[in-house]
Amino acid sequence: GARQRADLCNESLMLEKLPACGKSFEEMMKKVDSKKWCNLTEFIMYYDNFTQCTEREANNASCFWPNPLAEGFITGIHKQFFSNCTSEKVHWEDPPDEILITLILIPVMLTCAMITLVVWCSKRSDIL
């Protein structure tokens, strides 16, 4: 009854091993120009290796993945490498005037046509 379960998560072992994944990722990211760090296609393989490493180390420590400690570590790596990768705000523009006028006039004309049809039909109720 006092025996510990073999599958109990060893968080200290996991936290000891995860920095090796970060170090490896850091070495691989040195191959990528820092101006391209926000372009995922430039380093997707390195990031995949990093993710697999963190998952492997968590599993080796009998921890599930992701877990709050591993996520905290991964977030730290994100802050280190990707903190300047903010999404640019989309600058919305109106369509060209020809398209805008068409998009406005079509519903207005359809509304007028429907009103005319309703009025005409209501005046001709004796036939219907």
mmCIF file with all atom_site columns, C-alpha atoms in Angstrom:
data_model
loop_
_atom_site.group_PDB
_atom_site.id
_atom_site.type_symbol
_atom_site.label_atom_id
_atom_site.label_alt_id
_atom_site.label_comp_id
_atom_site.label_asym_id
_atom_site.label_entity_id
_atom_site.label_seq_id
_atom_site.pdbx_PDB_ins_code
_atom_site.Cartn_x
_atom_site.Cartn_y
_atom_site.Cartn_z
_atom_site.occupancy
_atom_site.B_iso_or_equiv
_atom_site.pdbx_formal_charge
_atom_site.auth_seq_id
_atom_site.auth_comp_id
_atom_site.auth_asym_id
_atom_site.auth_atom_id
_atom_site.pdbx_PDB_model_num
ATOM 1   C CA . GLY A 1 1   ? 0.000   0.000  0.000   1.00 0.00 ? 1   GLY A CA 1
ATOM 2   C CA . ALA A 1 2   ? 2.892   2.394  0.643   1.00 0.00 ? 2   ALA A CA 1
ATOM 3   C CA . ARG A 1 3   ? 4.486   1.720  -2.737  1.00 0.00 ? 3   ARG A CA 1
ATOM 4   C CA . GLN A 1 4   ? 4.789   4.761  -5.034  1.00 0.00 ? 4   GLN A CA 1
ATOM 5   C CA . ARG A 1 5   ? 3.372   4.481  -8.497  1.00 0.00 ? 5   ARG A CA 1
ATOM 6   C CA . ALA A 1 6   ? 6.019   4.108  -11.206 1.00 0.00 ? 6   ALA A CA 1
ATOM 7   C CA . ASP A 1 7   ? 4.103   6.406  -13.544 1.00 0.00 ? 7   ASP A CA 1
ATOM 8   C CA . LEU A 1 8   ? 4.132   9.403  -11.191 1.00 0.00 ? 8   LEU A CA 1
ATOM 9   C CA . CYS A 1 9   ? 5.359   12.537 -12.976 1.00 0.00 ? 9   CYS A CA 1
ATOM 10  C CA . ASN A 1 10  ? 8.920   13.466 -12.005 1.00 0.00 ? 10  ASN A CA 1
ATOM 11  C CA . GLU A 1 11  ? 8.651   17.223 -12.525 1.00 0.00 ? 11  GLU A CA 1
ATOM 12  C CA . SER A 1 12  ? 12.160  17.991 -11.309 1.00 0.00 ? 12  SER A CA 1
ATOM 13  C CA . LEU A 1 13  ? 13.658  15.535 -13.832 1.00 0.00 ? 13  LEU A CA 1
ATOM 14  C CA . MET A 1 14  ? 11.560  17.050 -16.607 1.00 0.00 ? 14  MET A CA 1
ATOM 15  C CA . LEU A 1 15  ? 12.619  20.596 -15.667 1.00 0.00 ? 15  LEU A CA 1
ATOM 16  C CA . GLU A 1 16  ? 16.235  19.419 -15.579 1.00 0.00 ? 16  GLU A CA 1
ATOM 17  C CA . LYS A 1 17  ? 16.025  17.957 -19.104 1.00 0.00 ? 17  LYS A CA 1
ATOM 18  C CA . LEU A 1 18  ? 13.929  20.594 -20.919 1.00 0.00 ? 18  LEU A CA 1
ATOM 19  C CA . PRO A 1 19  ? 16.739  23.204 -21.105 1.00 0.00 ? 19  PRO A CA 1
ATOM 20  C CA . ALA A 1 20  ? 18.664  20.813 -23.374 1.00 0.00 ? 20  ALA A CA 1
ATOM 21  C CA . CYS A 1 21  ? 15.770  21.089 -25.841 1.00 0.00 ? 21  CYS A CA 1
ATOM 22  C CA . GLY A 1 22  ? 15.915  24.868 -25.593 1.00 0.00 ? 22  GLY A CA 1
ATOM 23  C CA . LYS A 1 23  ? 19.691  24.891 -26.085 1.00 0.00 ? 23  LYS A CA 1
ATOM 24  C CA . SER A 1 24  ? 19.375  22.688 -29.160 1.00 0.00 ? 24  SER A CA 1
ATOM 25  C CA . PHE A 1 25  ? 16.649  24.937 -30.579 1.00 0.00 ? 25  PHE A CA 1
ATOM 26  C CA . GLU A 1 26  ? 18.794  28.002 -29.882 1.00 0.00 ? 26  GLU A CA 1
ATOM 27  C CA . GLU A 1 27  ? 21.718  26.437 -31.774 1.00 0.00 ? 27  GLU A CA 1
ATOM 28  C CA . MET A 1 28  ? 19.483  25.635 -34.741 1.00 0.00 ? 28  MET A CA 1
ATOM 29  C CA . MET A 1 29  ? 17.962  29.132 -34.736 1.00 0.00 ? 29  MET A CA 1
ATOM 30  C CA . LYS A 1 30  ? 21.471  30.627 -35.094 1.00 0.00 ? 30  LYS A CA 1
ATOM 31  C CA . LYS A 1 31  ? 21.346  29.285 -38.648 1.00 0.00 ? 31  LYS A CA 1
ATOM 32  C CA . VAL A 1 32  ? 18.336  31.511 -39.399 1.00 0.00 ? 32  VAL A CA 1
ATOM 33  C CA . ASP A 1 33  ? 18.716  35.244 -39.973 1.00 0.00 ? 33  ASP A CA 1
ATOM 34  C CA . SER A 1 34  ? 17.064  36.945 -36.980 1.00 0.00 ? 34  SER A CA 1
ATOM 35  C CA . LYS A 1 35  ? 15.064  39.110 -39.397 1.00 0.00 ? 35  LYS A CA 1
ATOM 36  C CA . LYS A 1 36  ? 13.339  35.918 -40.585 1.00 0.00 ? 36  LYS A CA 1
ATOM 37  C CA . TRP A 1 37  ? 12.430  34.620 -37.105 1.00 0.00 ? 37  TRP A CA 1
ATOM 38  C CA . CYS A 1 38  ? 8.812   35.657 -37.628 1.00 0.00 ? 38  CYS A CA 1
ATOM 39  C CA . ASN A 1 39  ? 8.516   33.607 -40.826 1.00 0.00 ? 39  ASN A CA 1
ATOM 40  C CA . LEU A 1 40  ? 7.588   30.108 -39.656 1.00 0.00 ? 40  LEU A CA 1
ATOM 41  C CA . THR A 1 41  ? 8.552   28.532 -42.988 1.00 0.00 ? 41  THR A CA 1
ATOM 42  C CA . GLU A 1 42  ? 12.189  29.489 -42.311 1.00 0.00 ? 42  GLU A CA 1
ATOM 43  C CA . PHE A 1 43  ? 12.493  27.361 -39.166 1.00 0.00 ? 43  PHE A CA 1
ATOM 44  C CA . ILE A 1 44  ? 9.517   24.985 -39.046 1.00 0.00 ? 44  ILE A CA 1
ATOM 45  C CA . MET A 1 45  ? 11.771  21.896 -38.964 1.00 0.00 ? 45  MET A CA 1
ATOM 46  C CA . TYR A 1 46  ? 13.769  23.305 -36.046 1.00 0.00 ? 46  TYR A CA 1
ATOM 47  C CA . TYR A 1 47  ? 10.576  24.109 -34.163 1.00 0.00 ? 47  TYR A CA 1
ATOM 48  C CA . ASP A 1 48  ? 9.215   20.627 -34.858 1.00 0.00 ? 48  ASP A CA 1
ATOM 49  C CA . ASN A 1 49  ? 12.425  19.115 -33.433 1.00 0.00 ? 49  ASN A CA 1
ATOM 50  C CA . PHE A 1 50  ? 12.093  21.362 -30.376 1.00 0.00 ? 50  PHE A CA 1
ATOM 51  C CA . THR A 1 51  ? 8.479   20.333 -29.836 1.00 0.00 ? 51  THR A CA 1
ATOM 52  C CA . GLN A 1 52  ? 9.314   16.634 -30.196 1.00 0.00 ? 52  GLN A CA 1
ATOM 53  C CA . CYS A 1 53  ? 12.208  17.046 -27.765 1.00 0.00 ? 53  CYS A CA 1
ATOM 54  C CA . THR A 1 54  ? 10.018  18.654 -25.092 1.00 0.00 ? 54  THR A CA 1
ATOM 55  C CA . GLU A 1 55  ? 7.403   15.942 -25.569 1.00 0.00 ? 55  GLU A CA 1
ATOM 56  C CA . ARG A 1 56  ? 10.025  13.188 -25.345 1.00 0.00 ? 56  ARG A CA 1
ATOM 57  C CA . GLU A 1 57  ? 11.578  14.627 -22.179 1.00 0.00 ? 57  GLU A CA 1
ATOM 58  C CA . ALA A 1 58  ? 8.176   15.044 -20.545 1.00 0.00 ? 58  ALA A CA 1
ATOM 59  C CA . ASN A 1 59  ? 7.294   11.429 -21.395 1.00 0.00 ? 59  ASN A CA 1
ATOM 60  C CA . ASN A 1 60  ? 10.696  10.191 -20.139 1.00 0.00 ? 60  ASN A CA 1
ATOM 61  C CA . ALA A 1 61  ? 9.885   11.831 -16.795 1.00 0.00 ? 61  ALA A CA 1
ATOM 62  C CA . SER A 1 62  ? 6.490   10.062 -16.812 1.00 0.00 ? 62  SER A CA 1
ATOM 63  C CA . CYS A 1 63  ? 4.696   13.376 -17.303 1.00 0.00 ? 63  CYS A CA 1
ATOM 64  C CA . PHE A 1 64  ? 1.933   14.034 -19.768 1.00 0.00 ? 64  PHE A CA 1
ATOM 65  C CA . TRP A 1 65  ? 2.578   16.586 -22.486 1.00 0.00 ? 65  TRP A CA 1
ATOM 66  C CA . PRO A 1 66  ? 1.757   19.377 -22.696 1.00 0.00 ? 66  PRO A CA 1
ATOM 67  C CA . ASN A 1 67  ? 1.638   20.189 -19.026 1.00 0.00 ? 67  ASN A CA 1
ATOM 68  C CA . PRO A 1 68  ? 1.787   23.540 -17.221 1.00 0.00 ? 68  PRO A CA 1
ATOM 69  C CA . LEU A 1 69  ? 5.535   23.289 -16.511 1.00 0.00 ? 69  LEU A CA 1
ATOM 70  C CA . ALA A 1 70  ? 6.410   22.323 -20.093 1.00 0.00 ? 70  ALA A CA 1
ATOM 71  C CA . GLU A 1 71  ? 4.102   25.044 -21.414 1.00 0.00 ? 71  GLU A CA 1
ATOM 72  C CA . GLY A 1 72  ? 5.845   27.577 -19.175 1.00 0.00 ? 72  GLY A CA 1
ATOM 73  C CA . PHE A 1 73  ? 9.205   26.506 -20.586 1.00 0.00 ? 73  PHE A CA 1
ATOM 74  C CA . ILE A 1 74  ? 7.935   26.666 -24.171 1.00 0.00 ? 74  ILE A CA 1
ATOM 75  C CA . THR A 1 75  ? 6.444   30.105 -23.505 1.00 0.00 ? 75  THR A CA 1
ATOM 76  C CA . GLY A 1 76  ? 9.856   31.268 -22.306 1.00 0.00 ? 76  GLY A CA 1
ATOM 77  C CA . ILE A 1 77  ? 11.417  30.099 -25.578 1.00 0.00 ? 77  ILE A CA 1
ATOM 78  C CA . HIS A 1 78  ? 8.681   31.920 -27.496 1.00 0.00 ? 78  HIS A CA 1
ATOM 79  C CA . LYS A 1 79  ? 9.418   35.129 -25.578 1.00 0.00 ? 79  LYS A CA 1
ATOM 80  C CA . GLN A 1 80  ? 13.122  34.741 -26.296 1.00 0.00 ? 80  GLN A CA 1
ATOM 81  C CA . PHE A 1 81  ? 12.780  34.250 -30.041 1.00 0.00 ? 81  PHE A CA 1
ATOM 82  C CA . PHE A 1 82  ? 9.370   35.525 -31.121 1.00 0.00 ? 82  PHE A CA 1
ATOM 83  C CA . SER A 1 83  ? 8.534   38.489 -28.874 1.00 0.00 ? 83  SER A CA 1
ATOM 84  C CA . ASN A 1 84  ? 8.871   40.894 -31.812 1.00 0.00 ? 84  ASN A CA 1
ATOM 85  C CA . CYS A 1 85  ? 6.530   38.875 -34.019 1.00 0.00 ? 85  CYS A CA 1
ATOM 86  C CA . THR A 1 86  ? 3.334   40.781 -33.520 1.00 0.00 ? 86  THR A CA 1
ATOM 87  C CA . SER A 1 87  ? 0.694   40.431 -36.165 1.00 0.00 ? 87  SER A CA 1
ATOM 88  C CA . GLU A 1 88  ? 0.365   43.509 -38.280 1.00 0.00 ? 88  GLU A CA 1
ATOM 89  C CA . LYS A 1 89  ? -2.979  45.214 -38.213 1.00 0.00 ? 89  LYS A CA 1
ATOM 90  C CA . VAL A 1 90  ? -4.875  44.866 -41.434 1.00 0.00 ? 90  VAL A CA 1
ATOM 91  C CA . HIS A 1 91  ? -5.408  48.157 -43.190 1.00 0.00 ? 91  HIS A CA 1
ATOM 92  C CA . TRP A 1 92  ? -8.919  48.043 -44.614 1.00 0.00 ? 92  TRP A CA 1
ATOM 93  C CA . GLU A 1 93  ? -9.633  50.002 -47.764 1.00 0.00 ? 93  GLU A CA 1
ATOM 94  C CA . ASP A 1 94  ? -12.875 50.768 -49.547 1.00 0.00 ? 94  ASP A CA 1
ATOM 95  C CA . PRO A 1 95  ? -13.276 49.053 -52.901 1.00 0.00 ? 95  PRO A CA 1
ATOM 96  C CA . PRO A 1 96  ? -12.999 51.166 -56.046 1.00 0.00 ? 96  PRO A CA 1
ATOM 97  C CA . ASP A 1 97  ? -15.906 53.572 -56.576 1.00 0.00 ? 97  ASP A CA 1
ATOM 98  C CA . GLU A 1 98  ? -17.397 51.570 -59.463 1.00 0.00 ? 98  GLU A CA 1
ATOM 99  C CA . ILE A 1 99  ? -17.694 48.457 -57.325 1.00 0.00 ? 99  ILE A CA 1
ATOM 100 C CA . LEU A 1 100 ? -18.874 50.374 -54.263 1.00 0.00 ? 100 LEU A CA 1
ATOM 101 C CA . ILE A 1 101 ? -21.638 52.144 -56.214 1.00 0.00 ? 101 ILE A CA 1
ATOM 102 C CA . THR A 1 102 ? -22.753 48.827 -57.723 1.00 0.00 ? 102 THR A CA 1
ATOM 103 C CA . LEU A 1 103 ? -22.831 47.153 -54.300 1.00 0.00 ? 103 LEU A CA 1
ATOM 104 C CA . ILE A 1 104 ? -24.962 49.990 -52.946 1.00 0.00 ? 104 ILE A CA 1
ATOM 105 C CA . LEU A 1 105 ? -27.320 50.374 -55.924 1.00 0.00 ? 105 LEU A CA 1
ATOM 106 C CA . ILE A 1 106 ? -28.237 46.694 -56.385 1.00 0.00 ? 106 ILE A CA 1
ATOM 107 C CA . PRO A 1 107 ? -29.995 46.329 -52.995 1.00 0.00 ? 107 PRO A CA 1
ATOM 108 C CA . VAL A 1 108 ? -31.601 49.774 -53.353 1.00 0.00 ? 108 VAL A CA 1
ATOM 109 C CA . MET A 1 109 ? -32.977 48.912 -56.807 1.00 0.00 ? 109 MET A CA 1
ATOM 110 C CA . LEU A 1 110 ? -34.202 45.497 -55.638 1.00 0.00 ? 110 LEU A CA 1
ATOM 111 C CA . THR A 1 111 ? -35.955 47.115 -52.681 1.00 0.00 ? 111 THR A CA 1
ATOM 112 C CA . CYS A 1 112 ? -37.656 49.655 -54.972 1.00 0.00 ? 112 CYS A CA 1
ATOM 113 C CA . ALA A 1 113 ? -38.678 46.895 -57.382 1.00 0.00 ? 113 ALA A CA 1
ATOM 114 C CA . MET A 1 114 ? -40.162 44.801 -54.546 1.00 0.00 ? 114 MET A CA 1
ATOM 115 C CA . ILE A 1 115 ? -42.084 47.786 -53.156 1.00 0.00 ? 115 ILE A CA 1
ATOM 116 C CA . THR A 1 116 ? -43.446 48.571 -56.630 1.00 0.00 ? 116 THR A CA 1
ATOM 117 C CA . LEU A 1 117 ? -44.481 44.945 -57.130 1.00 0.00 ? 117 LEU A CA 1
ATOM 118 C CA . VAL A 1 118 ? -46.257 44.801 -53.739 1.00 0.00 ? 118 VAL A CA 1
ATOM 119 C CA . VAL A 1 119 ? -48.132 48.055 -54.392 1.00 0.00 ? 119 VAL A CA 1
ATOM 120 C CA . TRP A 1 120 ? -49.089 46.992 -57.907 1.00 0.00 ? 120 TRP A CA 1
ATOM 121 C CA . CYS A 1 121 ? -50.303 43.585 -56.693 1.00 0.00 ? 121 CYS A CA 1
ATOM 122 C CA . SER A 1 122 ? -52.318 45.127 -53.861 1.00 0.00 ? 122 SER A CA 1
ATOM 123 C CA . LYS A 1 123 ? -54.111 47.431 -56.307 1.00 0.00 ? 123 LYS A CA 1
ATOM 124 C CA . ARG A 1 124 ? -54.922 44.489 -58.613 1.00 0.00 ? 124 ARG A CA 1
ATOM 125 C CA . SER A 1 125 ? -56.309 42.217 -55.899 1.00 0.00 ? 125 SER A CA 1
ATOM 126 C CA . ASP A 1 126 ? -59.540 41.750 -57.849 1.00 0.00 ? 126 ASP A CA 1
ATOM 127 C CA . ILE A 1 127 ? -57.654 39.771 -60.523 1.00 0.00 ? 127 ILE A CA 1
ATOM 128 C CA . LEU A 1 128 ? -55.658 37.648 -58.087 1.00 0.00 ? 128 LEU A CA 1
#
